[in-house]
mmCIF file of C-alpha atoms in Angstrom:
data_model
loop_
_atom_site.group_PDB
_atom_site.id
_atom_site.type_symbol
_atom_site.label_atom_id
_atom_site.label_comp_id
_atom_site.label_asym_id
_atom_site.label_seq_id
_atom_site.Cartn_x
_atom_site.Cartn_y
_atom_site.Cartn_z
ATOM 1 C CA MET S 837 0.177 -0.508 0.002
ATOM 2 C CA GLU S 838 2.912 2.597 1.485
ATOM 3 C CA GLY S 839 4.555 1.633 -2.561
ATOM 4 C CA ASN S 840 2.219 3.428 -4.643
ATOM 5 C CA LEU S 841 2.014 6.392 -2.305
ATOM 6 C CA THR S 842 3.599 9.559 -3.853
ATOM 7 C CA ALA S 843 6.615 11.021 -1.781
ATOM 8 C CA ILE S 844 6.216 14.823 -0.816
ATOM 9 C CA THR S 845 8.570 16.850 -3.086
ATOM 10 C CA GLU S 846 8.550 20.431 -0.439
ATOM 11 C CA PHE S 847 6.854 21.802 1.959
ATOM 12 C CA ILE S 848 5.054 24.783 2.877
ATOM 13 C CA PHE S 849 5.384 26.951 6.032
ATOM 14 C CA LEU S 850 2.464 28.315 7.999
ATOM 15 C CA GLY S 851 4.859 30.361 9.626
ATOM 16 C CA PHE S 852 3.097 34.329 9.208
ATOM 17 C CA PHE S 853 0.489 32.525 7.271
ATOM 18 C CA ASP S 854 -1.480 34.400 9.714
ATOM 19 C CA LEU S 855 0.346 36.864 9.460
ATOM 20 C CA GLN S 856 -0.303 38.884 6.253
ATOM 21 C CA ASP S 857 -0.610 42.669 7.171
ATOM 22 C CA LEU S 858 2.520 43.044 9.263
ATOM 23 C CA ARG S 859 4.408 41.045 6.511
ATOM 24 C CA PRO S 860 6.264 44.639 5.328
ATOM 25 C CA LEU S 861 6.726 46.066 8.214
ATOM 26 C CA LEU S 862 8.249 42.383 9.486
ATOM 27 C CA PHE S 863 10.486 41.937 7.036
ATOM 28 C CA ILE S 864 11.955 45.595 7.620
ATOM 29 C CA LEU S 865 13.142 44.162 10.645
ATOM 30 C CA VAL S 866 14.716 40.994 10.312
ATOM 31 C CA LEU S 867 16.352 42.408 7.898
ATOM 32 C CA LEU S 868 18.028 45.088 9.847
ATOM 33 C CA ILE S 869 18.739 43.222 12.660
ATOM 34 C CA TYR S 870 20.058 40.268 10.415
ATOM 35 C CA LEU S 871 22.303 43.515 8.477
ATOM 36 C CA VAL S 872 23.167 44.189 12.146
ATOM 37 C CA THR S 873 24.314 40.598 12.638
ATOM 38 C CA VAL S 874 26.541 40.465 9.330
ATOM 39 C CA ILE S 875 28.335 43.794 9.532
ATOM 40 C CA GLY S 876 28.176 43.400 13.903
ATOM 41 C CA ASN S 877 29.787 39.677 13.807
ATOM 42 C CA SER S 878 32.382 40.503 10.266
ATOM 43 C CA LEU S 879 33.791 42.837 12.549
ATOM 44 C CA ILE S 880 35.015 41.464 15.359
ATOM 45 C CA VAL S 881 36.714 38.716 13.006
ATOM 46 C CA ALA S 882 37.720 41.617 11.083
ATOM 47 C CA VAL S 883 39.314 43.276 14.087
ATOM 48 C CA THR S 884 40.521 39.689 15.789
ATOM 49 C CA VAL S 885 42.805 39.131 12.987
ATOM 50 C CA ALA S 886 43.798 42.075 12.280
ATOM 51 C CA ASP S 887 45.214 43.613 15.646
ATOM 52 C CA LEU S 888 48.085 41.789 17.164
ATOM 53 C CA VAL S 889 46.555 42.971 20.940
ATOM 54 C CA LEU S 890 43.859 40.911 20.352
ATOM 55 C CA GLN S 891 45.244 37.741 18.753
ATOM 56 C CA SER S 892 45.243 35.178 22.431
ATOM 57 C CA PRO S 893 43.272 31.687 22.665
ATOM 58 C CA MET S 894 40.412 33.628 23.634
ATOM 59 C CA TYR S 895 39.535 36.258 21.083
ATOM 60 C CA PHE S 896 40.546 33.298 18.731
ATOM 61 C CA PHE S 897 37.522 31.560 19.433
ATOM 62 C CA LEU S 898 35.406 34.606 20.064
ATOM 63 C CA ARG S 899 36.399 34.777 16.340
ATOM 64 C CA ASN S 900 35.558 31.454 15.607
ATOM 65 C CA LEU S 901 31.943 32.644 17.806
ATOM 66 C CA SER S 902 31.604 35.374 15.105
ATOM 67 C CA VAL S 903 32.644 33.319 12.392
ATOM 68 C CA LEU S 904 28.887 30.823 14.190
ATOM 69 C CA GLU S 905 27.496 33.266 14.937
ATOM 70 C CA ILE S 906 27.066 34.661 11.927
ATOM 71 C CA CYS S 907 26.502 31.384 9.203
ATOM 72 C CA TYR S 908 23.387 30.111 12.134
ATOM 73 C CA THR S 909 21.840 33.213 11.238
ATOM 74 C CA SER S 910 22.346 33.495 7.453
ATOM 75 C CA ALA S 911 21.069 29.314 7.524
ATOM 76 C CA VAL S 912 17.424 30.614 8.196
ATOM 77 C CA ILE S 913 17.596 34.462 7.852
ATOM 78 C CA PRO S 914 17.641 34.532 3.821
ATOM 79 C CA LYS S 915 15.208 32.349 3.189
ATOM 80 C CA THR S 916 12.899 33.686 5.426
ATOM 81 C CA LEU S 917 13.344 37.055 4.051
ATOM 82 C CA SER S 918 11.981 35.810 1.010
ATOM 83 C CA ASP S 919 8.745 34.175 2.220
ATOM 84 C CA LEU S 920 8.050 37.813 3.761
ATOM 85 C CA LEU S 921 7.551 38.906 0.476
ATOM 86 C CA SER S 922 5.489 35.907 -1.035
ATOM 87 C CA GLU S 923 2.469 34.831 -1.497
ATOM 88 C CA ARG S 924 3.498 31.212 -1.378
ATOM 89 C CA GLN S 925 5.688 30.524 1.161
ATOM 90 C CA ALA S 926 7.364 27.336 0.285
ATOM 91 C CA ILE S 927 10.768 24.978 -0.215
ATOM 92 C CA SER S 928 11.693 21.908 -2.048
ATOM 93 C CA PHE S 929 12.389 18.559 -0.056
ATOM 94 C CA LEU S 930 16.297 18.516 -0.548
ATOM 95 C CA GLY S 931 16.225 22.292 0.574
ATOM 96 C CA CYS S 932 14.716 21.714 3.480
ATOM 97 C CA ALA S 933 16.914 18.355 4.131
ATOM 98 C CA ALA S 934 20.224 21.362 3.161
ATOM 99 C CA GLN S 935 19.110 24.061 5.650
ATOM 100 C CA MET S 936 17.523 21.596 8.731
ATOM 101 C CA TYR S 937 22.225 19.943 8.162
ATOM 102 C CA PHE S 938 22.989 24.008 8.374
ATOM 103 C CA PHE S 939 21.091 25.304 11.391
ATOM 104 C CA LEU S 940 21.548 21.354 13.739
ATOM 105 C CA LEU S 941 26.278 22.385 12.322
ATOM 106 C CA PHE S 942 26.025 25.457 13.121
ATOM 107 C CA GLY S 943 23.957 25.543 15.977
ATOM 108 C CA ASN S 944 25.138 22.935 18.102
ATOM 109 C CA SER S 945 29.034 24.135 17.094
ATOM 110 C CA GLU S 946 28.036 27.229 19.001
ATOM 111 C CA CYS S 947 26.648 24.983 22.219
ATOM 112 C CA CYS S 948 30.005 23.512 22.028
ATOM 113 C CA LEU S 949 31.863 26.467 21.282
ATOM 114 C CA LEU S 950 31.106 28.192 24.673
ATOM 115 C CA ALA S 951 31.605 25.202 26.402
ATOM 116 C CA VAL S 952 35.264 25.714 25.268
ATOM 117 C CA MET S 953 35.703 29.546 25.533
ATOM 118 C CA SER S 954 34.906 28.924 29.256
ATOM 119 C CA TYR S 955 37.315 25.873 29.496
ATOM 120 C CA ASP S 956 39.985 28.710 28.712
ATOM 121 C CA ARG S 957 38.703 30.922 30.792
ATOM 122 C CA TYR S 958 38.282 28.765 33.696
ATOM 123 C CA VAL S 959 42.489 28.081 32.761
ATOM 124 C CA ALA S 960 43.148 31.359 32.455
ATOM 125 C CA ILE S 961 42.348 32.640 36.003
ATOM 126 C CA CYS S 962 42.281 29.472 37.575
ATOM 127 C CA ARG S 963 45.928 27.773 36.362
ATOM 128 C CA PRO S 964 48.175 31.187 34.603
ATOM 129 C CA LEU S 965 51.333 30.302 35.094
ATOM 130 C CA ARG S 966 50.357 26.906 32.857
ATOM 131 C CA TYR S 967 48.020 28.620 30.587
ATOM 132 C CA SER S 968 50.048 29.651 27.091
ATOM 133 C CA LEU S 969 50.872 25.410 28.079
ATOM 134 C CA THR S 970 47.350 24.306 28.406
ATOM 135 C CA MET S 971 45.711 27.122 25.593
ATOM 136 C CA SER S 972 48.386 26.784 23.300
ATOM 137 C CA ARG S 973 47.354 27.502 19.043
ATOM 138 C CA LYS S 974 48.526 23.789 18.463
ATOM 139 C CA VAL S 975 45.700 23.222 21.132
ATOM 140 C CA THR S 976 43.346 25.479 20.694
ATOM 141 C CA VAL S 977 42.968 25.140 16.866
ATOM 142 C CA SER S 978 43.003 21.516 17.601
ATOM 143 C CA LEU S 979 40.355 22.341 19.851
ATOM 144 C CA ALA S 980 38.429 25.067 16.809
ATOM 145 C CA ALA S 981 38.918 21.730 14.574
ATOM 146 C CA ALA S 982 36.852 19.115 17.220
ATOM 147 C CA VAL S 983 34.065 21.433 17.313
ATOM 148 C CA TRP S 984 33.415 22.002 13.763
ATOM 149 C CA ILE S 985 34.351 18.458 12.472
ATOM 150 C CA ALA S 986 31.978 16.582 15.129
ATOM 151 C CA GLU S 987 29.380 17.652 14.542
ATOM 152 C CA ASN S 988 29.311 18.243 11.125
ATOM 153 C CA MET S 989 29.471 14.365 11.430
ATOM 154 C CA VAL S 990 26.250 14.643 14.219
ATOM 155 C CA ALA S 991 24.823 17.207 12.040
ATOM 156 C CA LEU S 992 25.276 15.179 8.850
ATOM 157 C CA GLU S 993 23.699 12.422 10.756
ATOM 158 C CA GLN S 994 20.936 13.462 12.484
ATOM 159 C CA THR S 995 19.544 15.394 9.356
ATOM 160 C CA VAL S 996 19.912 11.969 6.981
ATOM 161 C CA ALA S 997 18.301 10.191 9.191
ATOM 162 C CA ILE S 998 15.150 12.028 9.294
ATOM 163 C CA PHE S 999 14.747 13.013 5.675
ATOM 164 C CA THR S 1000 15.403 9.167 4.220
ATOM 165 C CA LEU S 1001 12.184 8.258 6.904
ATOM 166 C CA PRO S 1002 8.781 8.432 4.265
ATOM 167 C CA PHE S 1003 7.307 11.844 3.905
ATOM 168 C CA HIS S 1004 3.683 11.211 1.571
ATOM 169 C CA GLY S 1005 1.672 14.202 2.973
ATOM 170 C CA PRO S 1006 0.337 16.553 4.966
ATOM 171 C CA ASN S 1007 3.462 19.216 4.081
ATOM 172 C CA THR S 1008 2.276 21.739 5.590
ATOM 173 C CA ILE S 1009 5.236 22.439 8.859
ATOM 174 C CA GLU S 1010 3.948 24.806 11.760
ATOM 175 C CA HIS S 1011 7.535 26.720 10.882
ATOM 176 C CA PHE S 1012 8.843 29.163 9.534
ATOM 177 C CA PHE S 1013 12.174 27.332 9.022
ATOM 178 C CA CYS S 1014 13.498 23.689 8.625
ATOM 179 C CA ASP S 1015 13.561 23.100 12.305
ATOM 180 C CA VAL S 1016 13.617 18.996 13.632
ATOM 181 C CA MET S 1017 10.422 17.998 15.562
ATOM 182 C CA PRO S 1018 8.048 19.962 13.325
ATOM 183 C CA VAL S 1019 9.184 18.423 10.240
ATOM 184 C CA LEU S 1020 9.797 15.364 12.060
ATOM 185 C CA LYS S 1021 5.658 15.127 12.856
ATOM 186 C CA LEU S 1022 4.848 15.088 8.657
ATOM 187 C CA ALA S 1023 6.953 11.342 8.709
ATOM 188 C CA SER S 1024 4.393 8.499 7.609
ATOM 189 C CA SER S 1025 6.034 6.484 8.920
ATOM 190 C CA ASP S 1026 6.725 5.141 13.264
ATOM 191 C CA THR S 1027 9.316 8.621 14.235
ATOM 192 C CA SER S 1028 10.112 6.084 17.488
ATOM 193 C CA LEU S 1029 13.642 5.985 17.653
ATOM 194 C CA ASN S 1030 14.412 9.213 16.310
ATOM 195 C CA ASP S 1031 12.818 11.070 19.062
ATOM 196 C CA ILE S 1032 15.606 9.003 21.152
ATOM 197 C CA ILE S 1033 18.149 9.921 18.888
ATOM 198 C CA ASN S 1034 17.172 14.161 19.598
ATOM 199 C CA ALA S 1035 16.946 13.366 23.229
ATOM 200 C CA LEU S 1036 20.182 12.186 23.581
ATOM 201 C CA LEU S 1037 21.441 14.313 21.017
ATOM 202 C CA THR S 1038 19.969 17.215 23.558
ATOM 203 C CA VAL S 1039 22.130 15.840 25.929
ATOM 204 C CA ALA S 1040 25.312 14.825 24.467
ATOM 205 C CA PHE S 1041 25.637 18.959 22.263
ATOM 206 C CA ILE S 1042 23.146 20.989 24.824
ATOM 207 C CA ILE S 1043 23.165 19.858 28.952
ATOM 208 C CA VAL S 1044 26.596 18.359 29.265
ATOM 209 C CA PRO S 1045 28.044 21.430 27.039
ATOM 210 C CA PHE S 1046 26.139 23.759 29.734
ATOM 211 C CA LEU S 1047 27.389 21.645 32.992
ATOM 212 C CA LEU S 1048 30.651 22.160 31.923
ATOM 213 C CA ILE S 1049 30.288 25.773 31.365
ATOM 214 C CA ILE S 1050 28.570 25.498 34.789
ATOM 215 C CA ALA S 1051 31.270 23.625 36.800
ATOM 216 C CA SER S 1052 34.452 25.900 34.592
ATOM 217 C CA TYR S 1053 32.690 29.296 36.685
ATOM 218 C CA VAL S 1054 31.516 27.334 39.695
ATOM 219 C CA GLY S 1055 35.728 27.050 39.739
ATOM 220 C CA ILE S 1056 36.452 30.524 38.254
ATOM 221 C CA LEU S 1057 34.151 32.090 41.114
ATOM 222 C CA ALA S 1058 35.768 29.688 44.044
ATOM 223 C CA ALA S 1059 39.223 31.462 42.037
ATOM 224 C CA ILE S 1060 38.029 34.640 42.265
ATOM 225 C CA LEU S 1061 36.899 35.135 45.818
ATOM 226 C CA LYS S 1062 40.354 34.321 47.333
ATOM 227 C CA MET S 1063 41.848 36.861 45.072
ATOM 228 C CA ARG S 1064 43.039 39.842 47.916
ATOM 229 C CA SER S 1065 43.149 42.029 45.011
ATOM 230 C CA GLY S 1066 40.060 44.809 43.960
ATOM 231 C CA GLU S 1067 41.677 45.467 40.927
ATOM 232 C CA GLY S 1068 42.125 41.757 40.453
ATOM 233 C CA ARG S 1069 38.536 40.445 40.744
ATOM 234 C CA HIS S 1070 37.292 42.952 38.957
ATOM 235 C CA LYS S 1071 39.365 42.551 36.019
ATOM 236 C CA ALA S 1072 38.973 38.251 36.646
ATOM 237 C CA PHE S 1073 34.509 38.825 36.531
ATOM 238 C CA SER S 1074 34.944 41.701 33.451
ATOM 239 C CA THR S 1075 36.495 39.337 31.406
ATOM 240 C CA CYS S 1076 34.554 36.445 32.222
ATOM 241 C CA SER S 1077 30.848 38.418 32.223
ATOM 242 C CA THR S 1078 30.923 39.443 28.074
ATOM 243 C CA HIS S 1079 30.639 35.352 28.047
ATOM 244 C CA LEU S 1080 28.678 34.518 30.283
ATOM 245 C CA ILE S 1081 26.309 37.093 28.956
ATOM 246 C CA THR S 1082 26.269 35.483 25.447
ATOM 247 C CA VAL S 1083 25.969 32.018 27.231
ATOM 248 C CA THR S 1084 23.189 33.173 29.370
ATOM 249 C CA LEU S 1085 20.763 34.269 25.613
ATOM 250 C CA PHE S 1086 21.733 31.289 23.803
ATOM 251 C CA TYR S 1087 20.351 28.309 26.301
ATOM 252 C CA GLY S 1088 18.318 30.109 27.729
ATOM 253 C CA SER S 1089 16.558 30.164 24.393
ATOM 254 C CA CYS S 1090 17.369 26.340 23.819
ATOM 255 C CA PHE S 1091 16.352 25.272 27.400
ATOM 256 C CA ILE S 1092 13.034 26.930 26.230
ATOM 257 C CA THR S 1093 13.059 25.958 22.917
ATOM 258 C CA TYR S 1094 13.899 22.044 23.430
ATOM 259 C CA MET S 1095 13.457 21.256 27.039
ATOM 260 C CA ARG S 1096 9.606 21.916 27.575
ATOM 261 C CA PRO S 1097 7.421 19.657 26.586
ATOM 262 C CA SER S 1098 5.958 19.612 22.561
ATOM 263 C CA SER S 1099 2.580 20.177 23.556
ATOM 264 C CA SER S 1100 3.101 23.067 25.251
ATOM 265 C CA GLY S 1101 3.048 26.553 23.841
ATOM 266 C CA SER S 1102 1.086 28.062 21.188
ATOM 267 C CA VAL S 1103 1.776 29.033 17.414
ATOM 268 C CA ASP S 1104 2.613 32.358 18.397
ATOM 269 C CA THR S 1105 4.882 31.967 21.324
ATOM 270 C CA ASN S 1106 6.746 29.263 19.527
ATOM 271 C CA ARG S 1107 7.148 31.057 16.063
ATOM 272 C CA ALA S 1108 8.243 34.291 19.056
ATOM 273 C CA ILE S 1109 10.902 32.019 20.784
ATOM 274 C CA ALA S 1110 12.211 30.144 17.652
ATOM 275 C CA LEU S 1111 12.541 34.308 16.315
ATOM 276 C CA PHE S 1112 14.936 35.251 19.079
ATOM 277 C CA TYR S 1113 17.415 32.567 18.883
ATOM 278 C CA THR S 1114 17.270 32.546 15.033
ATOM 279 C CA VAL S 1115 17.180 36.324 14.348
ATOM 280 C CA VAL S 1116 17.520 38.503 17.549
ATOM 281 C CA THR S 1117 20.421 36.439 19.657
ATOM 282 C CA PRO S 1118 23.570 35.751 16.938
ATOM 283 C CA MET S 1119 23.134 39.851 16.765
ATOM 284 C CA PHE S 1120 23.735 40.393 20.778
ATOM 285 C CA ASN S 1121 27.269 38.878 20.526
ATOM 286 C CA PRO S 1122 29.730 42.085 18.982
ATOM 287 C CA ILE S 1123 27.446 44.519 20.971
ATOM 288 C CA ILE S 1124 27.716 42.769 24.145
ATOM 289 C CA TYR S 1125 32.217 42.101 23.474
ATOM 290 C CA SER S 1126 32.232 45.847 21.788
ATOM 291 C CA LEU S 1127 30.370 47.338 25.099
ATOM 292 C CA ARG S 1128 32.269 45.142 27.547
ATOM 293 C CA ASN S 1129 34.697 44.386 26.086
ATOM 294 C CA LYS S 1130 38.038 47.275 26.001
ATOM 295 C CA ASP S 1131 40.079 45.747 24.095
ATOM 296 C CA VAL S 1132 37.870 45.119 21.273
ATOM 297 C CA LYS S 1133 36.803 48.539 21.719
ATOM 298 C CA GLU S 1134 40.171 49.762 20.829
ATOM 299 C CA ALA S 1135 40.729 47.899 17.963
ATOM 300 C CA LEU S 1136 37.057 48.442 16.687
ATOM 301 C CA LYS S 1137 38.252 52.097 17.089
ATOM 302 C CA LYS S 1138 40.582 51.790 15.174
ATOM 303 C CA LEU S 1139 39.560 49.705 12.445
ATOM 304 C CA LEU S 1140 36.840 52.086 11.103
ATOM 305 C CA GLY S 1141 38.582 55.184 11.990
ATOM 306 C CA TRP S 1142 37.575 57.022 15.006
ATOM 307 C CA SER S 1143 40.580 56.787 17.142
ATOM 308 C CA ARG S 1144 42.434 59.138 15.241
ATOM 309 C CA THR S 1145 39.283 61.403 15.145
ATOM 310 C CA SER S 1146 38.653 61.376 17.878
ATOM 311 C CA GLU S 1147 42.688 62.557 18.806
ATOM 312 C CA CYS S 1148 42.635 65.679 16.457
#
């Protein structure tokens, strides 16, 4: 019987179907945020490459984070912008698979990279005499490469596991991009194994990195409290605060989205949360680091020529 069924060749997004009148405004708002995200993170990449002061492991990882933010939001937003101007919000079967693959690759990579960055801060504050050896150039490049390679394999395997399932209809996705659960709901066969795999991957690439971050910052806090110098405590806390804000924003949206029951939340709520973690959160990275990190702020001024102007 299943052999006579026709496999679907495209999916239809219902993400903004009920917001006909607001689409032009949404398009302008999302486009502006996307441009700020791409330009801001590109500037972070540029200054951490060009400025000799920003060549430590912390800024190497920050550069990787900025690249991830650009790629992460670009996996979703260009298609979303196109759909906001289109009457028919459709995506091909292979296009949906590609979008999911890149979304998983960059999203999961960011989870692991944030954990690596917290370990870097832990070594810098708690083991300062061994920092240059522990976080050598070879080690930092190896850690970043391991994140990219491992997450590439995981994203590819997860995407293949989903899109080799039979899809015979319906083909309407209650979302504005190809996220795992909305697509999995449309499969025409039992998805219990996929649900188990997704749960395990959530533990491995969201919860475990988060626990590693917590463990690192417990050690950092203990070390800061032992410092006798108030200036030293302030400097250590200031160094970590930017990373902590980034972690809070990213993991906060992750937990709200993926750690709550699938039946909870209205369509409007789910859409608002998804817009936040795909559009808004990536924009905050350059803003946070440029406002709260003195070295990045000075490097940006030099790159843009502001320091010379202010001197004149």
